[in-house]
Amino acid sequence: MAHAVRAVVAKAKNEPVTVETILVPDPGPGEALVQVQTCGVCHTDLHYREGGINDEFPFLLGHEAAGVVEAVGDGVEDLEPGDFVVLNWRAVCGTCRACKRGELQYCFATYNAAQPMTLEDGTPLSPALGIGAFAEKTLVHAGQCTKVDPEADPAAVGLLGCGVMAGIGAAINTGGITRGQSIAVIGCGGVGDAAIAGAQLAGASTIIAVDVDDKKLEWAEGFGATHTVNAREVDVVEAVQELTGGHGADVVVDAVGRPETFRQAFYARDLAGTVVLVGVPTPDMTFELPLIDVFSRGGAVKSSWYGDCLPSRDFPMLVDLYRQGRLDLDAFVTERITLDDVESAFEKMHHGEVLRSVVVL
């Protein structure tokens, strides 16, 4: 049986999204049908709409979501109807070369649902990050459902499905920030502020927020930044060095993903420090760096895939911290909207007016 539900679809590159009726099949083997409760409006969804990821239109947008399992397919043993879940796009396979060496957070063959969701005329939809959750219901692989505390607010914890987990993980998992260390975060949107929150959780002593917008810098202070730097007014590298005894930060996170911000990140770190790229560049961007500088500065230059997270490990732990009042996920929710408001939410995000608009169904 197919379920007819309302959903947000991007039909063509750079065209406004529309709310359509789509058909969602019952779950097959290894799949789960999820009644979506909330879904954050993430910049990745805008990338899809703009054709910045691929051209497999039409896209079923939305991926940063929480909801309740409605039905499961054959072979699903650790999930049942009624379970409250946060959706993830890292359903580990357990058999690829990364999984076999015990690095499940890098799984190279993650699972998605096998059956397509379609428009009413049968046109297959490409679900964003294999999820497609700007919809009243969505079909995912059972491994994309992570059970968490059902007393948690879906609008807040659903953000772990992408941006907040990416930021926290960039600081803690990829960057390895720990107590007493210094960190600079370039770009204080949702992902950057999550990196700041993660650094505070880890006990970093100096947390430097860098942005060109004073309002965003003010938000960053609310998440734990000890210092702020407006990149329009001062040289970022010099400012970070000045705030770290002339040395540079132990970890620098680039949450923007542009050549100029990556250069700032590279030179704003201390010797043997770590640079983490978590902001997503566009395919046309290139970067040139003297190789001697890579050698002479030592340390590590890393990209962070989904905050190098393992959802089954990290989501429940972070939800517990949220429930204990130690991680303010509520502060990331700027506004609660409907499916019909997604296009206007893209505009607000583009202009830096929100951390997260969250669709509530």
mmCIF file of C-alpha atoms in Angstrom, residues 37-38 65-67 84-86 148-160 319 322-323 328-331 333 336 358-360:
data_model
loop_
_atom_site.group_PDB
_atom_site.id
_atom_site.type_symbol
_atom_site.label_atom_id
_atom_site.label_comp_id
_atom_site.label_asym_id
_atom_site.label_seq_id
_atom_site.Cartn_x
_atom_site.Cartn_y
_atom_site.Cartn_z
ATOM 1 C CA GLN A 37 7.277 15.106 13.584
ATOM 2 C CA THR A 38 9.936 17.742 12.881
ATOM 3 C CA ALA A 65 14.449 14.988 11.377
ATOM 4 C CA ALA A 66 12.788 13.229 14.284
ATOM 5 C CA GLY A 67 9.626 11.179 14.326
ATOM 6 C CA PHE A 84 10.748 7.680 18.855
ATOM 7 C CA VAL A 85 13.749 8.139 16.575
ATOM 8 C CA VAL A 86 16.146 10.708 15.185
ATOM 9 C CA VAL A 148 16.443 8.258 21.742
ATOM 10 C CA ASP A 149 14.614 9.397 24.887
ATOM 11 C CA PRO A 150 10.949 9.857 23.864
ATOM 12 C CA GLU A 151 10.514 12.687 26.382
ATOM 13 C CA ALA A 152 12.844 14.939 24.386
ATOM 14 C CA ASP A 153 11.491 17.759 22.209
ATOM 15 C CA PRO A 154 11.549 16.508 18.588
ATOM 16 C CA ALA A 155 12.286 19.992 17.217
ATOM 17 C CA ALA A 156 15.479 20.187 19.285
ATOM 18 C CA VAL A 157 16.853 16.661 19.111
ATOM 19 C CA GLY A 158 16.000 16.226 15.439
ATOM 20 C CA LEU A 159 18.773 18.715 14.688
ATOM 21 C CA LEU A 160 21.274 16.056 15.721
ATOM 22 C CA VAL A 319 20.109 13.668 24.001
ATOM 23 C CA TYR A 322 20.291 17.821 26.580
ATOM 24 C CA ARG A 323 17.824 16.328 29.052
ATOM 25 C CA ASP A 328 21.152 23.604 25.028
ATOM 26 C CA LEU A 329 19.680 22.182 21.837
ATOM 27 C CA ASP A 330 16.610 24.392 22.266
ATOM 28 C CA ALA A 331 18.758 27.441 21.556
ATOM 29 C CA VAL A 333 15.602 26.387 17.195
ATOM 30 C CA ARG A 336 8.902 26.610 14.107
ATOM 31 C CA VAL A 358 12.255 23.774 12.036
ATOM 32 C CA VAL A 359 9.259 22.348 10.200
ATOM 33 C CA VAL A 360 6.716 20.943 12.639
#
